[in-house]
PDB file of C-alpha atoms and ligand atoms in Angstrom:
ATOM      1  CA  UNK A   1      28.672   4.348  -3.252  1.00 96.00           C
ATOM      2  CA  UNK A   2      28.832   0.710  -4.336  1.00 97.00           C
ATOM      3  CA  UNK A   3      25.656  -0.771  -5.794  1.00 98.00           C
ATOM      4  CA  UNK A   4      25.307  -4.523  -6.291  1.00 98.00           C
ATOM      5  CA  UNK A   5      22.634  -6.514  -8.050  1.00 98.00           C
ATOM      6  CA  UNK A   6      24.149 -10.002  -7.720  1.00 98.00           C
ATOM      7  CA  UNK A   7      24.796 -12.087  -4.616  1.00 98.00           C
ATOM      8  CA  UNK A   8      28.201 -13.137  -5.934  1.00 98.00           C
ATOM      9  CA  UNK A   9      29.519  -9.567  -6.282  1.00 98.00           C
ATOM     10  CA  UNK A  10      28.044  -8.488  -2.948  1.00 98.00           C
ATOM     11  CA  UNK A  11      29.512 -11.476  -1.097  1.00 98.00           C
ATOM     12  CA  UNK A  12      32.951 -10.862  -2.637  1.00 97.00           C
ATOM     13  CA  UNK A  13      32.826  -7.183  -1.640  1.00 97.00           C
ATOM     14  CA  UNK A  14      31.733  -7.950   1.914  1.00 97.00           C
ATOM     15  CA  UNK A  15      34.329 -10.634   2.415  1.00 95.00           C
ATOM     16  CA  UNK A  16      36.927  -8.084   1.333  1.00 94.00           C
ATOM     17  CA  UNK A  17      35.640  -5.625   3.938  1.00 94.00           C
ATOM     18  CA  UNK A  18      35.561  -8.297   6.622  1.00 91.00           C
ATOM     19  CA  UNK A  19      39.244  -9.226   6.121  1.00 92.00           C
ATOM     20  CA  UNK A  20      39.944  -5.729   7.448  1.00 89.00           C
ATOM     21  CA  UNK A  21      37.938  -6.540  10.614  1.00 92.00           C
ATOM     22  CA  UNK A  22      35.241  -3.988   9.794  1.00 96.00           C
ATOM     23  CA  UNK A  23      31.679  -4.337  11.095  1.00 97.00           C
ATOM     24  CA  UNK A  24      28.661  -4.471   8.808  1.00 98.00           C
ATOM     25  CA  UNK A  25      25.235  -2.984   9.497  1.00 98.00           C
ATOM     26  CA  UNK A  26      22.228  -4.091   7.493  1.00 98.00           C
ATOM     27  CA  UNK A  27      19.070  -2.097   6.784  1.00 99.00           C
ATOM     28  CA  UNK A  28      16.530  -4.104   4.780  1.00 98.00           C
ATOM     29  CA  UNK A  29      14.025  -1.960   2.861  1.00 98.00           C
ATOM     30  CA  UNK A  30      11.542  -2.236   0.046  1.00 98.00           C
ATOM     31  CA  UNK A  31      12.701   1.103  -1.368  1.00 98.00           C
ATOM     32  CA  UNK A  32      10.673   4.256  -2.068  1.00 97.00           C
ATOM     33  CA  UNK A  33      12.905   5.567   0.677  1.00 98.00           C
ATOM     34  CA  UNK A  34      11.722   8.219   3.127  1.00 98.00           C
ATOM     35  CA  UNK A  35      12.958   9.903   6.299  1.00 97.00           C
ATOM     36  CA  UNK A  36      11.898   6.907   8.409  1.00 98.00           C
ATOM     37  CA  UNK A  37      14.226   4.608   6.451  1.00 98.00           C
ATOM     38  CA  UNK A  38      17.004   7.194   6.706  1.00 98.00           C
ATOM     39  CA  UNK A  39      16.879   7.184  10.522  1.00 98.00           C
ATOM     40  CA  UNK A  40      17.664   3.446  10.355  1.00 98.00           C
ATOM     41  CA  UNK A  41      20.533   4.042   7.922  1.00 98.00           C
ATOM     42  CA  UNK A  42      21.917   6.815  10.174  1.00 98.00           C
ATOM     43  CA  UNK A  43      21.744   4.552  13.245  1.00 98.00           C
ATOM     44  CA  UNK A  44      23.592   1.855  11.326  1.00 98.00           C
ATOM     45  CA  UNK A  45      26.260   4.267  10.050  1.00 98.00           C
ATOM     46  CA  UNK A  46      26.836   5.422  13.625  1.00 98.00           C
ATOM     47  CA  UNK A  47      27.089   1.933  15.080  1.00 98.00           C
ATOM     48  CA  UNK A  48      28.938   0.014  12.338  1.00 98.00           C
ATOM     49  CA  UNK A  49      31.701   0.634   9.755  1.00 98.00           C
ATOM     50  CA  UNK A  50      29.715  -0.155   6.591  1.00 98.00           C
ATOM     51  CA  UNK A  51      25.963  -0.251   6.019  1.00 98.00           C
ATOM     52  CA  UNK A  52      24.308  -2.505   3.479  1.00 98.00           C
ATOM     53  CA  UNK A  53      20.901  -1.136   2.454  1.00 98.00           C
ATOM     54  CA  UNK A  54      18.832  -3.640   0.532  1.00 98.00           C
ATOM     55  CA  UNK A  55      16.179  -2.339  -1.832  1.00 98.00           C
ATOM     56  CA  UNK A  56      13.895  -5.175  -2.767  1.00 98.00           C
ATOM     57  CA  UNK A  57      10.113  -5.404  -2.992  1.00 98.00           C
ATOM     58  CA  UNK A  58       9.744  -8.942  -1.708  1.00 98.00           C
ATOM     59  CA  UNK A  59       6.918 -10.733  -3.567  1.00 98.00           C
ATOM     60  CA  UNK A  60       6.577 -13.568  -1.038  1.00 98.00           C
ATOM     61  CA  UNK A  61       5.481 -11.249   1.778  1.00 97.00           C
ATOM     62  CA  UNK A  62       2.530  -9.822  -0.172  1.00 95.00           C
ATOM     63  CA  UNK A  63      -0.770 -11.638   0.190  1.00 91.00           C
ATOM     64  CA  UNK A  64      -2.502  -9.011  -1.949  1.00 92.00           C
ATOM     65  CA  UNK A  65      -1.434  -8.778  -5.618  1.00 93.00           C
ATOM     66  CA  UNK A  66      -2.795  -5.248  -6.072  1.00 93.00           C
ATOM     67  CA  UNK A  67      -0.752  -4.054  -3.082  1.00 92.00           C
ATOM     68  CA  UNK A  68       2.343  -5.683  -4.638  1.00 95.00           C
ATOM     69  CA  UNK A  69       1.698  -4.168  -8.082  1.00 95.00           C
ATOM     70  CA  UNK A  70       0.993  -0.707  -6.700  1.00 93.00           C
ATOM     71  CA  UNK A  71       3.854  -0.696  -4.215  1.00 95.00           C
ATOM     72  CA  UNK A  72       5.902   2.454  -5.067  1.00 94.00           C
ATOM     73  CA  UNK A  73       9.239   1.816  -6.784  1.00 96.00           C
ATOM     74  CA  UNK A  74      11.740   4.712  -7.148  1.00 96.00           C
ATOM     75  CA  UNK A  75      15.157   3.059  -7.510  1.00 98.00           C
ATOM     76  CA  UNK A  76      16.889   6.008  -9.210  1.00 98.00           C
ATOM     77  CA  UNK A  77      15.641   8.469  -6.577  1.00 98.00           C
ATOM     78  CA  UNK A  78      16.546   6.020  -3.792  1.00 98.00           C
ATOM     79  CA  UNK A  79      20.115   5.713  -5.078  1.00 98.00           C
ATOM     80  CA  UNK A  80      20.442   9.499  -5.385  1.00 97.00           C
ATOM     81  CA  UNK A  81      19.268   9.886  -1.804  1.00 97.00           C
ATOM     82  CA  UNK A  82      21.585   7.219  -0.380  1.00 98.00           C
ATOM     83  CA  UNK A  83      24.543   8.638  -2.332  1.00 96.00           C
ATOM     84  CA  UNK A  84      24.266  11.892  -0.382  1.00 96.00           C
ATOM     85  CA  UNK A  85      24.560  10.116   2.994  1.00 96.00           C
ATOM     86  CA  UNK A  86      27.942   8.427   3.153  1.00 96.00           C
ATOM     87  CA  UNK A  87      30.547   6.510   1.156  1.00 95.00           C
ATOM     88  CA  UNK A  88      30.114   3.716   3.675  1.00 97.00           C
ATOM     89  CA  UNK A  89      26.676   2.860   2.278  1.00 98.00           C
ATOM     90  CA  UNK A  90      26.533  -0.236   0.084  1.00 98.00           C
ATOM     91  CA  UNK A  91      23.316  -0.902  -1.846  1.00 98.00           C
ATOM     92  CA  UNK A  92      22.038  -4.362  -2.698  1.00 98.00           C
ATOM     93  CA  UNK A  93      19.183  -4.311  -5.165  1.00 98.00           C
ATOM     94  CA  UNK A  94      18.708  -7.795  -6.637  1.00 98.00           C
ATOM     95  CA  UNK A  95      15.999  -9.125  -8.917  1.00 98.00           C
ATOM     96  CA  UNK A  96      13.712 -11.741  -7.345  1.00 98.00           C
ATOM     97  CA  UNK A  97      15.246 -14.487  -9.514  1.00 98.00           C
ATOM     98  CA  UNK A  98      18.741 -13.522  -8.331  1.00 98.00           C
ATOM     99  CA  UNK A  99      17.778 -13.742  -4.671  1.00 98.00           C
ATOM    100  CA  UNK A 100      15.422 -16.724  -4.770  1.00 98.00           C
ATOM    101  CA  UNK A 101      16.681 -18.650  -7.810  1.00 97.00           C
ATOM    102  CA  UNK A 102      13.868 -20.759  -9.282  1.00 96.00           C
ATOM    103  CA  UNK A 103      12.129 -21.164  -5.943  1.00 93.00           C
ATOM    104  CA  UNK A 104      10.046 -18.044  -5.353  1.00 96.00           C
ATOM    105  CA  UNK A 105       8.392 -19.541  -2.294  1.00 96.00           C
ATOM    106  CA  UNK A 106       8.307 -18.981   1.429  1.00 97.00           C
ATOM    107  CA  UNK A 107       9.581 -21.300   4.093  1.00 97.00           C
ATOM    108  CA  UNK A 108       6.811 -21.962   6.617  1.00 97.00           C
ATOM    109  CA  UNK A 109       7.960 -20.746  10.033  1.00 98.00           C
ATOM    110  CA  UNK A 110       6.787 -21.366  13.550  1.00 98.00           C
ATOM    111  CA  UNK A 111       7.449 -18.124  15.387  1.00 98.00           C
ATOM    112  CA  UNK A 112       5.858 -19.522  18.546  1.00 97.00           C
ATOM    113  CA  UNK A 113       2.533 -17.798  17.938  1.00 97.00           C
ATOM    114  CA  UNK A 114       3.852 -14.282  17.212  1.00 98.00           C
ATOM    115  CA  UNK A 115       2.923 -14.789  13.556  1.00 97.00           C
ATOM    116  CA  UNK A 116      -0.761 -15.477  14.325  1.00 97.00           C
ATOM    117  CA  UNK A 117      -1.544 -12.106  15.945  1.00 98.00           C
ATOM    118  CA  UNK A 118      -2.645  -8.847  14.278  1.00 98.00           C
ATOM    119  CA  UNK A 119      -0.811  -8.539  10.902  1.00 97.00           C
ATOM    120  CA  UNK A 120      -0.634 -12.336  10.775  1.00 96.00           C
ATOM    121  CA  UNK A 121      -4.422 -12.601  11.011  1.00 96.00           C
ATOM    122  CA  UNK A 122      -5.023 -10.136   8.201  1.00 95.00           C
ATOM    123  CA  UNK A 123      -2.034 -10.919   5.981  1.00 94.00           C
ATOM    124  CA  UNK A 124      -1.772 -14.731   5.863  1.00 94.00           C
ATOM    125  CA  UNK A 125       1.729 -15.926   4.969  1.00 96.00           C
ATOM    126  CA  UNK A 126       3.177 -12.424   5.344  1.00 97.00           C
ATOM    127  CA  UNK A 127       5.673 -13.309   8.074  1.00 98.00           C
ATOM    128  CA  UNK A 128       6.763 -16.498   6.307  1.00 98.00           C
ATOM    129  CA  UNK A 129       7.720 -14.233   3.390  1.00 98.00           C
ATOM    130  CA  UNK A 130       9.521 -11.815   5.710  1.00 98.00           C
ATOM    131  CA  UNK A 131      11.414 -14.641   7.454  1.00 98.00           C
ATOM    132  CA  UNK A 132      12.360 -16.235   4.141  1.00 98.00           C
ATOM    133  CA  UNK A 133      13.731 -13.098   2.521  1.00 98.00           C
ATOM    134  CA  UNK A 134      15.623 -12.056   5.655  1.00 98.00           C
ATOM    135  CA  UNK A 135      17.248 -15.465   5.945  1.00 98.00           C
ATOM    136  CA  UNK A 136      18.402 -15.140   2.302  1.00 98.00           C
ATOM    137  CA  UNK A 137      19.788 -11.664   3.004  1.00 98.00           C
ATOM    138  CA  UNK A 138      21.459 -12.671   6.271  1.00 98.00           C
ATOM    139  CA  UNK A 139      23.166 -15.584   4.483  1.00 97.00           C
ATOM    140  CA  UNK A 140      24.743 -13.246   1.901  1.00 96.00           C
ATOM    141  CA  UNK A 141      25.533 -10.290   4.136  1.00 98.00           C
ATOM    142  CA  UNK A 142      26.360 -11.834   7.507  1.00 96.00           C
ATOM    143  CA  UNK A 143      25.797  -8.505   9.229  1.00 98.00           C
ATOM    144  CA  UNK A 144      27.097  -7.627  12.689  1.00 98.00           C
ATOM    145  CA  UNK A 145      23.889  -5.691  13.392  1.00 98.00           C
ATOM    146  CA  UNK A 146      20.585  -5.328  11.548  1.00 98.00           C
ATOM    147  CA  UNK A 147      18.236  -2.363  11.995  1.00 99.00           C
ATOM    148  CA  UNK A 148      14.447  -2.489  11.987  1.00 98.00           C
ATOM    149  CA  UNK A 149      11.790   0.151  12.666  1.00 98.00           C
ATOM    150  CA  UNK A 150       9.328  -0.082  15.544  1.00 98.00           C
ATOM    151  CA  UNK A 151       6.821   1.110  12.935  1.00 98.00           C
ATOM    152  CA  UNK A 152       6.534  -2.616  12.096  1.00 98.00           C
ATOM    153  CA  UNK A 153       6.708  -3.669  15.725  1.00 98.00           C
ATOM    154  CA  UNK A 154       5.343  -7.162  15.161  1.00 98.00           C
ATOM    155  CA  UNK A 155       7.932  -7.702  12.421  1.00 98.00           C
ATOM    156  CA  UNK A 156      10.683  -6.527  14.788  1.00 98.00           C
ATOM    157  CA  UNK A 157       9.633  -9.124  17.401  1.00 98.00           C
ATOM    158  CA  UNK A 158       9.422 -11.824  14.741  1.00 98.00           C
ATOM    159  CA  UNK A 159      12.896 -10.996  13.420  1.00 98.00           C
ATOM    160  CA  UNK A 160      14.277 -11.321  16.966  1.00 98.00           C
ATOM    161  CA  UNK A 161      12.554 -14.722  17.191  1.00 98.00           C
ATOM    162  CA  UNK A 162      13.975 -15.764  13.785  1.00 98.00           C
ATOM    163  CA  UNK A 163      17.485 -14.917  14.963  1.00 98.00           C
ATOM    164  CA  UNK A 164      16.943 -16.905  18.170  1.00 98.00           C
ATOM    165  CA  UNK A 165      15.443 -19.941  16.389  1.00 97.00           C
ATOM    166  CA  UNK A 166      18.074 -20.030  13.646  1.00 96.00           C
ATOM    167  CA  UNK A 167      20.872 -19.148  16.080  1.00 97.00           C
ATOM    168  CA  UNK A 168      22.117 -16.369  13.832  1.00 97.00           C
ATOM    169  CA  UNK A 169      25.011 -14.211  14.972  1.00 96.00           C
ATOM    170  CA  UNK A 170      23.465 -10.834  14.368  1.00 98.00           C
ATOM    171  CA  UNK A 171      22.290  -8.199  16.830  1.00 98.00           C
ATOM    172  CA  UNK A 172      18.824  -6.856  16.050  1.00 98.00           C
ATOM    173  CA  UNK A 173      18.429  -3.143  16.775  1.00 98.00           C
ATOM    174  CA  UNK A 174      14.949  -1.584  17.010  1.00 98.00           C
ATOM    175  CA  UNK A 175      14.609   2.090  15.986  1.00 98.00           C
ATOM    176  CA  UNK A 176      11.820   4.519  17.002  1.00 98.00           C
ATOM    177  CA  UNK A 177       8.976   5.459  14.655  1.00 98.00           C
ATOM    178  CA  UNK A 178       9.701   8.585  12.631  1.00 98.00           C
ATOM    179  CA  UNK A 179       6.627  10.703  11.938  1.00 98.00           C
ATOM    180  CA  UNK A 180       5.517  13.418   9.557  1.00 97.00           C
ATOM    181  CA  UNK A 181       4.725  16.828  11.138  1.00 98.00           C
ATOM    182  CA  UNK A 182       1.066  15.892  11.676  1.00 98.00           C
ATOM    183  CA  UNK A 183       1.989  12.639  13.439  1.00 98.00           C
ATOM    184  CA  UNK A 184       1.437  10.255  10.517  1.00 98.00           C
ATOM    185  CA  UNK A 185       4.182   7.605  10.574  1.00 98.00           C
ATOM    186  CA  UNK A 186       6.372   7.824   7.454  1.00 98.00           C
ATOM    187  CA  UNK A 187       5.622   4.957   5.091  1.00 98.00           C
ATOM    188  CA  UNK A 188       6.351   4.292   1.418  1.00 96.00           C
ATOM    189  CA  UNK A 189       2.616   3.774   1.036  1.00 96.00           C
ATOM    190  CA  UNK A 190       1.960   7.418   2.096  1.00 97.00           C
ATOM    191  CA  UNK A 191       2.898   8.339  -1.503  1.00 94.00           C
ATOM    192  CA  UNK A 192      -0.298   6.649  -2.625  1.00 96.00           C
ATOM    193  CA  UNK A 193      -2.529   8.827  -0.409  1.00 98.00           C
ATOM    194  CA  UNK A 194      -4.368  11.870  -1.762  1.00 98.00           C
ATOM    195  CA  UNK A 195      -3.396  15.218  -0.200  1.00 98.00           C
ATOM    196  CA  UNK A 196      -6.584  15.159   1.851  1.00 98.00           C
ATOM    197  CA  UNK A 197      -6.039  11.581   3.072  1.00 98.00           C
ATOM    198  CA  UNK A 198      -2.442  12.370   3.993  1.00 98.00           C
ATOM    199  CA  UNK A 199      -3.506  15.449   5.960  1.00 98.00           C
ATOM    200  CA  UNK A 200      -6.390  13.724   7.726  1.00 98.00           C
ATOM    201  CA  UNK A 201      -4.375  10.567   8.459  1.00 98.00           C
ATOM    202  CA  UNK A 202      -3.231  12.401  11.588  1.00 98.00           C
ATOM    203  CA  UNK A 203      -6.309  10.783  13.169  1.00 98.00           C
ATOM    204  CA  UNK A 204      -4.353   7.498  13.367  1.00 98.00           C
ATOM    205  CA  UNK A 205      -1.702   8.954  15.663  1.00 98.00           C
ATOM    206  CA  UNK A 206      -4.359  10.913  17.557  1.00 98.00           C
ATOM    207  CA  UNK A 207      -6.287   7.782  18.520  1.00 98.00           C
ATOM    208  CA  UNK A 208      -3.022   6.119  19.556  1.00 98.00           C
ATOM    209  CA  UNK A 209      -2.093   9.101  21.734  1.00 98.00           C
ATOM    210  CA  UNK A 210      -5.564   9.090  23.287  1.00 98.00           C
ATOM    211  CA  UNK A 211      -5.194   5.382  24.020  1.00 98.00           C
ATOM    212  CA  UNK A 212      -1.855   6.098  25.669  1.00 98.00           C
ATOM    213  CA  UNK A 213      -3.396   8.833  27.842  1.00 98.00           C
ATOM    214  CA  UNK A 214      -6.409   6.715  28.788  1.00 98.00           C
ATOM    215  CA  UNK A 215      -4.455   3.526  29.473  1.00 98.00           C
ATOM    216  CA  UNK A 216      -4.627   2.702  33.184  1.00 95.00           C
ATOM    217  CA  UNK A 217      -7.667   4.993  33.591  1.00 96.00           C
ATOM    218  CA  UNK A 218     -10.126   3.329  31.226  1.00 97.00           C
ATOM    219  CA  UNK A 219     -10.276  -0.400  30.502  1.00 97.00           C
ATOM    220  CA  UNK A 220      -8.783  -1.777  27.277  1.00 97.00           C
ATOM    221  CA  UNK A 221     -12.309  -2.725  26.167  1.00 97.00           C
ATOM    222  CA  UNK A 222     -13.570   0.852  26.533  1.00 98.00           C
ATOM    223  CA  UNK A 223     -10.499   2.282  24.799  1.00 98.00           C
ATOM    224  CA  UNK A 224     -11.026  -0.108  21.899  1.00 98.00           C
ATOM    225  CA  UNK A 225     -14.725   0.721  21.700  1.00 98.00           C
ATOM    226  CA  UNK A 226     -13.918   4.437  21.486  1.00 98.00           C
ATOM    227  CA  UNK A 227     -11.451   3.832  18.651  1.00 98.00           C
ATOM    228  CA  UNK A 228     -14.012   1.746  16.762  1.00 98.00           C
ATOM    229  CA  UNK A 229     -16.475   4.622  17.215  1.00 98.00           C
ATOM    230  CA  UNK A 230     -14.032   7.187  15.746  1.00 98.00           C
ATOM    231  CA  UNK A 231     -13.750   5.158  12.533  1.00 98.00           C
ATOM    232  CA  UNK A 232     -17.335   3.925  12.365  1.00 96.00           C
ATOM    233  CA  UNK A 233     -18.582   6.741  10.188  1.00 88.00           C
ATOM    234  CA  UNK A 234     -15.272   8.160   9.077  1.00 96.00           C
ATOM    235  CA  UNK A 235     -15.399   9.508   5.530  1.00 97.00           C
ATOM    236  CA  UNK A 236     -11.804   8.649   4.629  1.00 98.00           C
ATOM    237  CA  UNK A 237     -10.594   5.724   6.722  1.00 98.00           C
ATOM    238  CA  UNK A 238     -11.761   2.193   7.529  1.00 98.00           C
ATOM    239  CA  UNK A 239     -10.464   0.510  10.645  1.00 98.00           C
ATOM    240  CA  UNK A 240      -9.133  -3.012  10.108  1.00 98.00           C
ATOM    241  CA  UNK A 241      -8.038  -3.636  13.686  1.00 98.00           C
ATOM    242  CA  UNK A 242      -7.125  -1.872  16.899  1.00 98.00           C
ATOM    243  CA  UNK A 243      -5.560  -3.971  19.635  1.00 98.00           C
ATOM    244  CA  UNK A 244      -3.839  -3.464  22.944  1.00 98.00           C
ATOM    245  CA  UNK A 245      -1.307  -6.248  23.262  1.00 98.00           C
ATOM    246  CA  UNK A 246       1.595  -7.570  25.304  1.00 98.00           C
ATOM    247  CA  UNK A 247       4.826  -6.420  23.561  1.00 98.00           C
ATOM    248  CA  UNK A 248       6.494  -9.817  24.092  1.00 97.00           C
ATOM    249  CA  UNK A 249       3.772 -12.308  23.164  1.00 98.00           C
ATOM    250  CA  UNK A 250       1.727  -9.842  21.043  1.00 98.00           C
ATOM    251  CA  UNK A 251      -1.369 -11.402  22.572  1.00 97.00           C
ATOM    252  CA  UNK A 252      -4.315  -9.090  23.184  1.00 97.00           C
ATOM    253  CA  UNK A 253      -4.638  -7.747  26.738  1.00 97.00           C
ATOM    254  CA  UNK A 254      -7.401  -9.575  28.572  1.00 94.00           C
ATOM    255  CA  UNK A 255      -6.512  -8.718  32.166  1.00 94.00           C
ATOM    256  CA  UNK A 256      -4.019  -5.976  32.980  1.00 95.00           C
ATOM    257  CA  UNK A 257      -0.729  -7.001  34.569  1.00 96.00           C
ATOM    258  CA  UNK A 258       1.491  -4.093  35.734  1.00 95.00           C
ATOM    259  CA  UNK A 259       4.618  -6.222  35.170  1.00 97.00           C
ATOM    260  CA  UNK A 260       3.896  -6.397  31.438  1.00 98.00           C
ATOM    261  CA  UNK A 261       4.689  -3.790  28.770  1.00 98.00           C
ATOM    262  CA  UNK A 262       1.765  -3.075  26.470  1.00 98.00           C
ATOM    263  CA  UNK A 263       1.396  -1.357  23.099  1.00 98.00           C
ATOM    264  CA  UNK A 264      -1.599  -0.261  21.082  1.00 98.00           C
ATOM    265  CA  UNK A 265      -1.560  -1.425  17.449  1.00 98.00           C
ATOM    266  CA  UNK A 266      -3.706  -0.172  14.588  1.00 98.00           C
ATOM    267  CA  UNK A 267      -4.308  -0.917  10.897  1.00 98.00           C
ATOM    268  CA  UNK A 268      -6.434   1.381   8.773  1.00 98.00           C
ATOM    269  CA  UNK A 269      -7.417   1.537   5.105  1.00 98.00           C
ATOM    270  CA  UNK A 270      -7.591   4.741   3.074  1.00 98.00           C
ATOM    271  CA  UNK A 271      -9.277   3.313  -0.039  1.00 97.00           C
ATOM    272  CA  UNK A 272      -6.870   0.488  -0.981  1.00 94.00           C
ATOM    273  CA  UNK A 273      -3.886   1.935   0.908  1.00 96.00           C
ATOM    274  CA  UNK A 274      -3.201   0.101   4.139  1.00 96.00           C
ATOM    275  CA  UNK A 275      -1.518   2.017   6.960  1.00 98.00           C
ATOM    276  CA  UNK A 276      -0.231   0.599  10.249  1.00 98.00           C
ATOM    277  CA  UNK A 277       1.035   2.257  13.398  1.00 98.00           C
ATOM    278  CA  UNK A 278       1.572   1.561  17.098  1.00 99.00           C
ATOM    279  CA  UNK A 279       2.482   3.241  20.380  1.00 98.00           C
ATOM    280  CA  UNK A 280       3.930   2.193  23.745  1.00 98.00           C
ATOM    281  CA  UNK A 281       1.339   2.446  26.529  1.00 98.00           C
ATOM    282  CA  UNK A 282       3.289   1.929  29.765  1.00 96.00           C
TER     283      UNK A 282
HETATM  284  P1  LIG B   1       9.838  -1.095   4.408  1.00 65.51           P
HETATM  285  O1  LIG B   1      10.607  -0.494   3.274  1.00 65.51           O
HETATM  286  O2  LIG B   1       8.490  -0.503   4.591  1.00 65.51           O
HETATM  287  O3  LIG B   1       9.859  -2.596   4.393  1.00 65.51           O
HETATM  288  O4  LIG B   1      10.622  -0.684   5.716  1.00 65.51           O
HETATM  289  C1  LIG B   1      11.974  -0.979   5.899  1.00 65.51           C
HETATM  290  C2  LIG B   1      12.352  -0.712   7.341  1.00 65.51           C
HETATM  291  O5  LIG B   1      12.107   0.648   7.643  1.00 65.51           O
HETATM  292  C3  LIG B   1      11.512  -1.545   8.331  1.00 65.51           C
HETATM  293  O6  LIG B   1      12.358  -1.994   9.384  1.00 65.51           O
HETATM  294  C4  LIG B   1      10.509  -0.548   8.822  1.00 65.51           C
HETATM  295  O7  LIG B   1      10.015  -0.827  10.118  1.00 65.51           O
HETATM  296  C5  LIG B   1      11.325   0.727   8.823  1.00 65.51           C
HETATM  297  N1  LIG B   1      10.461   1.901   8.783  1.00 65.51           N
HETATM  298  C6  LIG B   1       9.474   2.159   7.875  1.00 65.51           C
HETATM  299  N2  LIG B   1       8.841   3.298   8.193  1.00 65.51           N
HETATM  300  C7  LIG B   1       9.432   3.772   9.322  1.00 65.51           C
HETATM  301  C8  LIG B   1       9.215   4.917  10.155  1.00 65.51           C
HETATM  302  N3  LIG B   1       8.253   5.802   9.882  1.00 65.51           N
HETATM  303  N4  LIG B   1      10.005   5.073  11.238  1.00 65.51           N
HETATM  304  C9  LIG B   1      10.971   4.163  11.532  1.00 65.51           C
HETATM  305  N5  LIG B   1      11.230   3.064  10.796  1.00 65.51           N
HETATM  306  C10 LIG B   1      10.472   2.876   9.707  1.00 65.51           C
END
C-alpha cells in the first residue's frame, strides 16, 4: 500500500496511474477508522481502479477547540487496517501545513442556504472548512468518484452543491449509514464514550425509528415534541436539535408535501461528545 504525506509525491503517483487510463476513487476521512469508513472504501474499490483514502483531521472545520484536541487519532492502526483491504488503496496523510501552506483559513462559501441549517446553526464556519479542505483535496487527486456517508447527510448535500458551483468533474456517491449492533451509527467519536454511554446511545436510533414509524400519522410538531420529551430528563444525553427537513433544501418541514422526500436529523451530547444521526422518513 502506498502512503503519501506530500502533495507533490501524491500528484506524481496519481498522474502515473492516470496515464494508464485507470479511474480514481476518493474517500476523505479524519482517521480513527471504523467499519463505517470501510464501507465507503469497499464501495470505492468496487467502482474504481484505485482508491485514495485521505486521513486528515481538518482544523478549519472545527469550531470547538476541545473537540479538535480530543478528536481520536490512530494513524498506525488506520494504516494497518487499510493495508489488509487491497493493494489498490493509496493513503494520503498530510500535515496541515503541507495541505494549506501558510494559509490555514477557510474560504467563505455560499451553498445557497444549505450551510445555514442544522449543523450550520450549531457549528458556525464548519461547512466553509469542509468545502475548503475538499477543494484542496480535489485539486491534488482529481478523482473520478468521491464517496461520502449519509451519516453526515447535510455534508453530502453540501459536497454535491460544491461540485455543482465549482463545476468539478467528479461524481459524488452517497453511501448508507453503517450501524453498531444496537443501532448506534459508527463514528470515530464513539471511542470517547463510556461503555454505558455507548450501550445506551441506542436511544438515538430508537427515536429516529419511532419518528419514521409515526411520520404521516402524527404531525412533525408532535413527533418533535415527543423526541424533546425523551431527552428532557435523560441521565446520559442532552438533545441539541431534532428536525424533520426536506432532503434537498434541508429546510425544516412546516407543511407536509407528499412530493418531497423528508429526513429526520438529530444531534445529541453525551458529556462533551457530540453525536449526529439521521433517517429517511418517506
Ligand atoms: P469522518 O472521518 O467522520 O470525517 O468521516 C469520513 C466519511 O465517512 C464521511 O463521508 C462520513 O459521512 C463517513 N462515515 C462516518 N461514519 C459513517 C457511518 N457510520 N456509516 C457510513 N459512513 C460513515
